[in-house]
């Protein structure tokens, strides 16, 4: 997934979150006091439900990345991918991260009526593909494999008090990479921006849908020496890099 597509997806989800927040606020009926003489509405039932202080849950979804680096040479020459397999011929190639399945755990503590301090742990295994260009054709080739672990600490602000709650997130992330190429192994801090929704299915459970953009700078400049790139090759890293997660959550409320 390219950086432009990632930014477009993030902007679209943010716009949808804000529009639904406005619609939910406009349609939320005023709450009435519950008494023995009147039937309780949905809002009345929610108003007398024990206040939730903690949330714990599991998550699954998709982890996507963008372009990492580009290598160019004056001539079409063979290159050896660190993940193994046959050499490929290219005049230049760009290495980009493919989409992969992601799984995680989440926990949150309510600190204000709509504000939560949230901790997320997400893991996935991503293929880094080389888009090999020999001046005539572009061929995708498996170049490397990344085991990715992300730890996020963020403030989650829910925008309404309705059953369906649009939310925004901002905070810090810490991403650990274990790759086939030793030069790619690293742990880097970054920023987290996100948006999504939480749906109160019952007093003790909820569903969530989240999009989170992790912004950081990976350093891969040890690859040319490790992979014996020709001295005439031009190596260029892209950045900052974006790792985007789209996950669904099943949440227990306490």
Steps between C-alpha positions, in 0.01 A plus 500: 500500500649835397534799729240694301244221541572479873450875546179489294361212708584676827338825385186318384452320833560823693240685291248217547561497876436873533188489281350212700582679824302800382208285389495304826507816710212651303283189533576411863171544690500669841511257789206475737503400863385143560206463737241235579236686295679510162656236278877521468638591157833378363663821620345453844638148526848619402484784753444262792758242386799472730769737374777323311856567622709241315496332158697193391485333163649316206550634149565372150534667164751618244846659529620700197815694417656708225827542312819443701792563265611503137818371339608605149793398283636612163454150355263208548676271747403203721390564860471250786200536734580436869179295537652236270385376164643563156687817406307754295626731227421868519639839415318641801254373758281644774430301815151545645307330781201288402179468700492230768269360766528664843392381844503685829391569854352823632431657840358839593428696819231770511642825638227746396134448396610457136878470532699177530867415541551206266778241459522276192735217407491388134709249307523386139738350245552714190659419166732765356468479122757631252341657193777405257529723192727384216404801280233292323290330767428541871487168687416458872749278682504392867794691646477475880263398779424721800358385833338817635394571860335832589435639848272805507414734787240756398220726616164390360230765482147379434298769327147411614316326785283296263502122456714546185798717602738645240847545649837661434841389630841661534810384683834323480599172340801271529564263210735202510624335180660156467592434137690247291753771418691579820537866398122542515469387866411801714263658751382853434265747671235683305171685503151352486193662346175311470124504462223246532178398669386322815158336516343413837339163436403446864589606854811282504616475139575723205630483145763731354641588159826694482736647245840606637791663317841437660754756380870424552837493324661162438877496440612244243829650380693189610346297218739607218800353686314192627361421153819590308333757279723610207705810576332677207149454642303790644319422827219726625270458800146634515354659807336550727339159464139422582373172643120496495281256691131441435361280777172381646478459878287288732497676837399402852384791720558518876 
